[in-house]
Each structure stands twice: as structure tokens, then as C-alpha cells.
């Protein structure tokens, strides 16, 4: 089969094109060739975290890969048969664990048996979802789509030292993805948040959480807010962050923010809470981050999906473009304007385990 050509400079031109492409290739068995990888970034080509993502997907799909080296702007990926088992992947830097997991997530539905995957690197680093967002929001959607998955945080890792460790356990892969109908979020049931700090005074956790809770209560009054403080001293740190999420009648929406040198703890909490409040105000069932992450799953799924997203980002538009190339059997239509609320309708390709 001739490889499908993917231009990595399309749309937002970043690493998500690579992650979506190799994931769908591994699931469908369709070989791909990607050129101009991360062409619109200041440091184009594969970096360590991207390379680890490629190696992880290749290992689990028994793929033949050409061009997998740091700095490479072209990659050929020829997938084989998926396999379960135990795997460990070490990014070797503070590269994002959650972005490697994002590349692996579609494969987990189609594995022929149970899997345990350990990923080491950055769990809470810039330009990627934090591990708490993944555990509380992404994992909820994976379960909603039919996957029984457990994501355990064993150690946090921050920029620049990394060293975080995450375990992903899948016991009984379903062999397919269920469609999703979430045209609205329904009423708010309660809020949760987790404020962490590693090798820093506990008051950093407390101030982050207090600030986030003030923002939530200023908009939602007496809503139930469950706060978890997580001061730790077992990481390479220092580092801090906060994730906040809202359970609604039909969905879960979330947001996060990270601390950095010179940034007040109160700002960290406020940033996360403001993003969540903005997304909740749209009435959408998916926050701005899940709005783009969900697209490959729905294209592979069985049957029709209808969801609403808080923000039609460039990431989402690019993901739609990539998925249309790789899964032409799926029909993907959306209504809405860029950076605004949108409705997504997908007739899935009904891909099942081989």
C-alpha cells in the first residue's frame, strides 16, 4: 500500500499533526509519510518528546519507521500488528508525558490484550495538558468512549528536569470506539480542583487553590467545590500547578495552569479557573482542549457522534484536516466560527480490531 502523504506544515503546523497521524496509521494499518514536521515552530523537526511518541506508537504497533531521529523533518511510518503487554518509555528530558500518552490513546481501544505502560518525563510542563487534566477530564472521555483505563501518577516532573512517572493500565480493550452524543453539558453538579507543589512551601498549594476557588465562587456562588492540596517532596522539582474541573449533568470540563519563577501562586489559580469559567459560559459539552483532542476518536468510532465545543481552535481545525486525509470513510462537519463555540457532527468509520 502506498503511504498517505501528510504535510506537517498544514494548519497550525505543530506536533499534533504527527501525533494524530501516527495514531490513526497504527489503528487502521495505513502507512503514512509525513513531511515538513513541525514546520511552523521555531525549532522544527522531531524533538525528544515527539521522538518518544513515535517510538512508543511504533513499539506497540510493530511498525517499521524511517527518519526517526532528533531534528528530522520527514518520517515514514509503516504499521504492523498491535500488541498488548508491558512497556516503558523514557523521554529523557522534561518533554511532555501527556503528549506521548495522547499519541498512544487511540491505540489502547484496539489492543489484542491488556497493557501496562510506564512513561517517564514531564508530567506538568508548558504547552501540554497537565497530568491532572488528563486524569480527571481526558480519562473520563476515554471511559465514555468505551475504554476501561486507569492512569496513575507515581511522581511529578516539571521543566527543566523532568523525572515524572506515569502508569497507564488497560485491562480489557474493547476493540472499537463508541460514538458520543453530547450536544449540551447540562447543569453544573460540582467542581473539583487539585493544587500541587513539589519541593516548595505548602502555602504555594494553598494560595493557588484559594485564588481558583474565589474565581469559581464569584461566578457560581454556593456551588460545591472539592479542593485537594498536594504538597510533595519526591520530585526533581521545584514546580507547581493547579487543575480545576466541573462535573456537569452530562460531561466534564476542565482547565489548568502552571507555576513558574516570578509568577505569583494566586495568578496560577486564577488563570486555570478563568479558562474553565469562560468555557462553561458557552454551554458547550467540551472545553477548549477536549474540543480538539476528541476528533480522531470520533472519526474512528462506530455510528454518529454529535458534540459541542467551547472553542474551535486552530488545533481543532488542523486535526479535522488531518483526520479527513487519513480516515476518508468518516464524515466530519462542523458549524461555528474559529475561536468560538461550535457543533461537531461525525459519522464514524466504524474501525474495529483486526
Short mmCIF file of C-alpha atoms in Angstrom, two decimals:
data_model
loop_
_atom_site.label_atom_id
_atom_site.label_comp_id
_atom_site.label_asym_id
_atom_site.label_seq_id
_atom_site.Cartn_x
_atom_site.Cartn_y
_atom_site.Cartn_z
CA UNK A 1 0.00 0.00 0.00
CA UNK A 2 1.36 3.41 -0.96
CA UNK A 3 1.91 5.68 2.07
CA UNK A 4 -0.55 8.54 2.59
CA UNK A 5 1.33 11.85 2.34
CA UNK A 6 0.80 14.28 5.22
CA UNK A 7 2.17 17.83 5.07
CA UNK A 8 3.26 18.75 8.58
CA UNK A 9 3.08 22.46 7.74
CA UNK A 10 -0.69 22.46 7.27
CA UNK A 11 -2.85 24.44 9.66
CA UNK A 12 -1.11 25.17 12.94
CA UNK A 13 1.90 23.19 11.74
CA UNK A 14 2.89 21.67 15.09
CA UNK A 15 3.43 18.32 16.75
CA UNK A 16 -0.23 17.41 16.94
CA UNK A 17 -0.23 16.60 13.22
CA UNK A 18 2.46 14.00 13.91
CA UNK A 19 0.65 12.51 16.93
CA UNK A 20 -2.71 12.25 15.19
CA UNK A 21 -1.15 10.80 12.03
CA UNK A 22 0.86 8.01 13.64
CA UNK A 23 -2.00 7.08 15.96
CA UNK A 24 -4.51 6.69 13.13
CA UNK A 25 -1.93 4.90 10.99
CA UNK A 26 -1.32 2.36 13.76
CA UNK A 27 -5.04 1.76 14.30
CA UNK A 28 -6.03 1.49 10.61
CA UNK A 29 -2.89 -0.22 9.32
CA UNK A 30 -2.42 2.51 6.69
CA UNK A 31 1.21 3.57 6.11
CA UNK A 32 1.99 7.27 6.11
CA UNK A 33 4.77 9.63 5.12
CA UNK A 34 4.95 12.97 6.92
CA UNK A 35 6.99 15.86 5.53
CA UNK A 36 7.69 19.34 6.94
CA UNK A 37 7.28 18.07 10.52
CA UNK A 38 6.64 20.97 12.93
CA UNK A 39 7.49 23.37 10.12
CA UNK A 40 5.84 26.36 11.83
CA UNK A 41 7.77 26.01 15.09
CA UNK A 42 10.95 27.93 15.96
CA UNK A 43 12.73 24.57 16.34
CA UNK A 44 11.24 22.49 13.51
CA UNK A 45 11.56 18.75 13.23
CA UNK A 46 11.32 15.97 15.81
CA UNK A 47 12.32 16.82 19.38
CA UNK A 48 12.83 14.27 22.14
CA UNK A 49 9.19 14.09 23.23
CA UNK A 50 7.99 13.70 19.63
CA UNK A 51 10.57 11.01 19.01
CA UNK A 52 9.48 9.13 22.14
CA UNK A 53 5.86 9.35 20.97
CA UNK A 54 6.85 7.88 17.60
CA UNK A 55 8.89 5.14 19.26
CA UNK A 56 6.05 4.31 21.67
CA UNK A 57 3.41 4.01 18.94
CA UNK A 58 5.86 2.08 16.73
CA UNK A 59 6.70 -0.36 19.51
CA UNK A 60 3.08 -1.15 20.31
CA UNK A 61 2.12 -1.40 16.62
CA UNK A 62 5.24 -3.30 15.48
CA UNK A 63 5.84 -0.56 12.93
CA UNK A 64 8.74 -0.01 10.57
CA UNK A 65 9.87 3.61 10.90
CA UNK A 66 12.27 5.62 8.77
CA UNK A 67 13.51 9.09 9.68
CA UNK A 68 13.00 8.78 13.45
CA UNK A 69 15.83 10.97 14.74
CA UNK A 70 16.04 14.27 16.61
CA UNK A 71 15.69 17.17 14.15
CA UNK A 72 14.23 15.06 11.35
CA UNK A 73 11.53 16.82 9.32
CA UNK A 74 10.40 13.72 7.40
CA UNK A 75 9.12 10.41 8.69
CA UNK A 76 7.78 7.23 7.13
CA UNK A 77 5.63 5.03 9.37
CA UNK A 78 4.55 1.55 8.24
CA UNK A 79 2.42 -0.06 10.97
CA UNK A 80 2.22 -3.76 11.78
CA UNK A 81 0.02 -5.66 14.23
CA UNK A 82 -0.92 -4.09 17.56
CA UNK A 83 0.15 -5.90 20.70
CA UNK A 84 -0.54 -5.74 24.42
CA UNK A 85 1.91 -6.31 27.25
CA UNK A 86 4.15 -4.21 29.49
CA UNK A 87 6.07 -1.26 28.07
CA UNK A 88 8.31 1.52 29.42
CA UNK A 89 9.19 4.72 27.58
CA UNK A 90 11.59 7.36 28.89
CA UNK A 91 11.59 10.74 27.16
CA UNK A 92 14.92 11.52 28.81
CA UNK A 93 14.07 15.21 29.27
CA UNK A 94 11.16 17.23 30.67
CA UNK A 95 9.31 16.54 27.42
CA UNK A 96 5.61 16.01 27.92
CA UNK A 97 4.41 12.63 29.18
CA UNK A 98 0.83 13.62 28.41
CA UNK A 99 1.55 14.31 24.73
CA UNK A 100 3.15 10.88 24.38
CA UNK A 101 0.03 9.46 26.03
CA UNK A 102 -2.12 11.49 23.62
CA UNK A 103 -0.42 9.73 20.69
CA UNK A 104 -0.98 6.32 22.29
CA UNK A 105 -4.57 6.81 23.45
CA UNK A 106 -6.43 5.77 20.24
CA UNK A 107 -4.38 2.55 20.07
CA UNK A 108 -5.48 1.49 23.55
CA UNK A 109 -9.01 0.71 22.34
CA UNK A 110 -7.72 -1.78 19.76
CA UNK A 111 -5.03 -3.74 21.59
CA UNK A 112 -5.48 -7.54 21.47
CA UNK A 113 -4.94 -7.86 25.22
CA UNK A 114 -4.22 -5.99 28.48
CA UNK A 115 -1.43 -3.43 28.64
CA UNK A 116 0.62 -1.63 31.27
CA UNK A 117 2.57 1.38 30.04
CA UNK A 118 5.06 3.47 32.04
CA UNK A 119 6.10 6.87 30.64
CA UNK A 120 8.84 8.97 32.25
CA UNK A 121 9.37 12.68 31.57
CA UNK A 122 7.50 15.90 32.30
CA UNK A 123 4.02 15.47 33.80
CA UNK A 124 3.32 19.18 34.29
CA UNK A 125 5.13 21.21 31.64
CA UNK A 126 4.25 24.15 29.36
CA UNK A 127 2.39 23.74 26.05
CA UNK A 128 0.73 20.46 27.00
CA UNK A 129 -2.13 19.21 29.19
CA UNK A 130 -1.13 18.61 32.80
CA UNK A 131 -1.36 15.09 34.17
CA UNK A 132 -4.26 16.15 36.41
CA UNK A 133 -6.24 17.37 33.40
CA UNK A 134 -5.56 14.02 31.73
CA UNK A 135 -6.58 12.02 34.81
CA UNK A 136 -9.76 13.98 35.51
CA UNK A 137 -11.01 15.03 32.04
CA UNK A 138 -9.39 13.04 29.22
CA UNK A 139 -9.70 9.76 31.15
CA UNK A 140 -13.41 10.46 31.73
CA UNK A 141 -13.93 10.78 27.98
CA UNK A 142 -11.88 7.67 27.22
CA UNK A 143 -14.17 5.72 29.55
CA UNK A 144 -17.23 7.32 27.96
CA UNK A 145 -15.96 6.09 24.58
CA UNK A 146 -15.72 2.55 25.96
CA UNK A 147 -12.17 2.14 27.32
CA UNK A 148 -11.56 0.86 30.84
CA UNK A 149 -8.38 2.75 31.65
CA UNK A 150 -6.55 3.70 34.85
CA UNK A 151 -3.94 6.48 34.86
CA UNK A 152 -1.73 6.53 37.94
CA UNK A 153 0.64 9.37 38.80
CA UNK A 154 3.70 7.91 40.50
CA UNK A 155 5.91 11.01 40.53
CA UNK A 156 5.56 14.54 39.16
CA UNK A 157 8.06 16.03 36.74
CA UNK A 158 8.45 19.73 35.87
CA UNK A 159 10.55 21.75 33.45
CA UNK A 160 13.52 21.66 33.13
CA UNK A 161 14.47 18.44 34.98
CA UNK A 162 11.53 16.15 34.26
CA UNK A 163 11.72 12.82 36.03
CA UNK A 164 7.95 12.39 36.35
CA UNK A 165 6.48 8.92 36.06
CA UNK A 166 3.00 7.88 34.95
CA UNK A 167 1.47 4.40 34.71
CA UNK A 168 -1.35 3.62 32.29
CA UNK A 169 -3.26 0.36 32.73
CA UNK A 170 -5.78 -1.06 30.26
CA UNK A 171 -7.37 -4.32 31.35
CA UNK A 172 -9.83 -5.27 28.62
CA UNK A 173 -9.52 -3.30 25.36
CA UNK A 174 -12.95 -3.16 23.68
CA UNK A 175 -11.76 -3.47 20.05
CA UNK A 176 -13.73 -0.44 18.89
CA UNK A 177 -14.75 3.08 19.94
CA UNK A 178 -18.32 4.04 20.79
CA UNK A 179 -19.87 7.15 19.28
CA UNK A 180 -20.59 10.10 21.54
CA UNK A 181 -23.69 12.28 21.73
CA UNK A 182 -23.09 15.35 23.88
CA UNK A 183 -24.90 18.28 22.29
CA UNK A 184 -25.01 20.11 25.64
CA UNK A 185 -23.29 19.89 29.01
CA UNK A 186 -26.34 20.08 31.26
CA UNK A 187 -26.35 21.80 34.63
CA UNK A 188 -23.29 22.07 36.86
CA UNK A 189 -23.16 19.43 39.59
CA UNK A 190 -19.92 20.30 41.40
CA UNK A 191 -16.33 21.45 40.95
CA UNK A 192 -13.08 19.73 41.80
CA UNK A 193 -9.54 21.02 41.85
CA UNK A 194 -6.09 19.72 42.67
CA UNK A 195 -3.34 22.16 43.61
CA UNK A 196 0.18 20.72 43.78
CA UNK A 197 3.64 21.94 44.65
CA UNK A 198 6.88 19.98 44.62
CA UNK A 199 9.84 20.98 46.79
CA UNK A 200 8.09 24.25 47.63
CA UNK A 201 6.35 25.53 50.78
CA UNK A 202 2.79 24.24 51.31
CA UNK A 203 1.40 27.77 51.23
CA UNK A 204 2.02 27.75 47.46
CA UNK A 205 -0.59 24.97 47.10
CA UNK A 206 -2.96 26.80 49.43
CA UNK A 207 -2.69 30.15 47.65
CA UNK A 208 -3.19 28.60 44.22
CA UNK A 209 -6.33 26.81 45.41
CA UNK A 210 -7.77 29.80 47.29
CA UNK A 211 -7.38 32.00 44.23
CA UNK A 212 -9.07 29.47 41.94
CA UNK A 213 -11.91 28.93 44.40
CA UNK A 214 -12.53 32.69 44.65
CA UNK A 215 -12.97 32.89 40.87
CA UNK A 216 -15.33 29.90 40.83
CA UNK A 217 -17.45 31.26 43.67
CA UNK A 218 -17.62 34.73 42.13
CA UNK A 219 -19.47 33.16 39.18
CA UNK A 220 -21.22 30.15 40.69
CA UNK A 221 -21.93 31.22 44.26
CA UNK A 222 -22.56 28.31 46.60
CA UNK A 223 -21.60 25.57 44.17
CA UNK A 224 -19.87 22.60 45.77
CA UNK A 225 -16.09 22.88 45.34
CA UNK A 226 -13.90 19.96 46.40
CA UNK A 227 -10.29 21.05 46.93
CA UNK A 228 -7.32 18.70 47.09
CA UNK A 229 -3.93 20.04 48.17
CA UNK A 230 -0.89 18.02 47.12
CA UNK A 231 2.42 19.24 48.57
CA UNK A 232 5.20 16.79 47.59
CA UNK A 233 8.94 16.43 48.07
CA UNK A 234 9.59 13.34 45.94
CA UNK A 235 10.14 15.01 42.57
CA UNK A 236 13.16 16.65 40.95
CA UNK A 237 11.25 19.98 41.13
CA UNK A 238 10.67 22.61 42.13
CA UNK A 239 7.36 23.14 40.39
CA UNK A 240 3.68 23.80 40.95
CA UNK A 241 0.34 23.89 39.21
CA UNK A 242 -3.41 23.63 39.52
CA UNK A 243 -6.10 21.82 37.58
CA UNK A 244 -9.79 22.56 38.04
CA UNK A 245 -12.75 20.75 36.55
CA UNK A 246 -16.52 20.81 36.60
CA UNK A 247 -18.76 17.77 36.66
CA UNK A 248 -21.96 18.63 34.84
CA UNK A 249 -25.09 16.56 34.31
CA UNK A 250 -23.71 15.14 31.06
CA UNK A 251 -20.00 15.94 30.83
CA UNK A 252 -16.75 17.06 32.46
CA UNK A 253 -14.91 20.25 31.51
CA UNK A 254 -11.52 21.32 32.85
CA UNK A 255 -8.59 23.71 32.68
CA UNK A 256 -5.14 24.04 34.21
CA UNK A 257 -2.22 26.38 34.79
CA UNK A 258 1.42 26.01 35.87
CA UNK A 259 3.64 27.96 38.20
CA UNK A 260 6.96 29.41 37.11
CA UNK A 261 9.71 31.50 38.60
CA UNK A 262 8.43 35.00 39.37
CA UNK A 263 4.75 34.06 38.87
CA UNK A 264 2.60 34.50 41.96
CA UNK A 265 0.68 31.46 43.16
CA UNK A 266 -2.55 33.47 43.05
CA UNK A 267 -2.09 34.03 39.31
CA UNK A 268 -1.73 30.28 38.71
CA UNK A 269 -5.06 29.53 40.35
CA UNK A 270 -6.82 32.44 38.70
CA UNK A 271 -5.62 31.52 35.20
CA UNK A 272 -6.97 27.98 35.42
CA UNK A 273 -10.31 28.99 36.92
CA UNK A 274 -10.89 31.81 34.42
CA UNK A 275 -10.35 29.45 31.47
CA UNK A 276 -12.86 26.99 32.92
CA UNK A 277 -15.43 29.71 33.64
CA UNK A 278 -15.07 31.00 30.07
CA UNK A 279 -15.68 27.54 28.63
CA UNK A 280 -18.61 26.82 30.93
CA UNK A 281 -20.21 30.13 29.91
CA UNK A 282 -20.56 28.86 26.32
CA UNK A 283 -22.82 25.98 27.37
CA UNK A 284 -20.67 23.57 25.36
CA UNK A 285 -20.19 19.97 26.47
CA UNK A 286 -16.44 20.01 25.78
CA UNK A 287 -13.85 22.51 26.98
CA UNK A 288 -11.40 24.15 24.55
CA UNK A 289 -8.84 21.34 24.96
CA UNK A 290 -11.11 18.30 24.59
CA UNK A 291 -12.71 20.05 21.63
CA UNK A 292 -9.69 19.16 19.50
CA UNK A 293 -8.47 16.01 21.29
CA UNK A 294 -11.79 14.19 20.74
CA UNK A 295 -11.74 14.43 16.92
CA UNK A 296 -9.63 11.36 15.98
CA UNK A 297 -11.63 9.14 18.34
CA UNK A 298 -14.97 10.16 16.83
CA UNK A 299 -13.68 9.61 13.30
CA UNK A 300 -12.67 6.03 14.18
CA UNK A 301 -15.83 5.35 16.21
CA UNK A 302 -18.92 3.35 15.39
CA UNK A 303 -22.00 5.34 14.44
CA UNK A 304 -22.84 9.01 14.67
CA UNK A 305 -21.39 11.49 17.15
CA UNK A 306 -22.64 14.98 17.94
CA UNK A 307 -20.72 17.18 20.38
CA UNK A 308 -20.41 20.88 21.14
CA UNK A 309 -17.07 22.52 21.85
CA UNK A 310 -16.26 25.71 23.71
CA UNK A 311 -13.69 26.90 21.20
CA UNK A 312 -12.92 25.99 17.60
CA UNK A 313 -9.15 26.38 17.86
CA UNK A 314 -6.54 26.15 15.11
CA UNK A 315 -5.56 22.84 16.70
CA UNK A 316 -9.11 21.55 16.19
CA UNK A 317 -9.31 22.76 12.59
CA UNK A 318 -5.94 21.18 11.81
CA UNK A 319 -6.97 17.91 13.46
CA UNK A 320 -10.10 17.83 11.30
CA UNK A 321 -8.00 18.35 8.18
CA UNK A 322 -5.55 15.56 9.10
CA UNK A 323 -8.29 13.11 10.05
CA UNK A 324 -10.14 13.70 6.78
CA UNK A 325 -6.99 12.69 4.90
CA UNK A 326 -6.38 9.56 6.96
CA UNK A 327 -9.96 8.37 7.51
CA UNK A 328 -11.84 9.36 4.34
CA UNK A 329 -14.69 6.97 5.25
CA UNK A 330 -15.63 9.27 8.14
CA UNK A 331 -17.79 12.33 7.55
CA UNK A 332 -16.80 15.35 9.66
CA UNK A 333 -18.91 18.50 9.61
CA UNK A 334 -18.89 21.49 11.93
CA UNK A 335 -20.84 24.69 12.46
CA UNK A 336 -19.23 27.69 14.12
CA UNK A 337 -16.51 30.26 13.74
CA UNK A 338 -12.83 29.98 14.60
CA UNK A 339 -12.11 30.60 18.31
CA UNK A 340 -15.83 30.42 19.12
CA UNK A 341 -18.44 27.87 20.16
CA UNK A 342 -19.04 25.12 17.61
CA UNK A 343 -21.05 21.99 16.94
CA UNK A 344 -19.33 18.93 15.52
CA UNK A 345 -21.11 16.12 13.68
CA UNK A 346 -19.18 12.97 12.81
CA UNK A 347 -20.25 9.80 11.05
CA UNK A 348 -17.54 7.45 12.23
CA UNK A 349 -15.67 4.95 10.09
CA UNK A 350 -16.52 2.09 12.47
CA UNK A 351 -12.95 0.84 12.66
CA UNK A 352 -12.77 -2.42 14.63
CA UNK A 353 -9.94 -4.58 15.92
CA UNK A 354 -8.39 -6.73 13.21
#
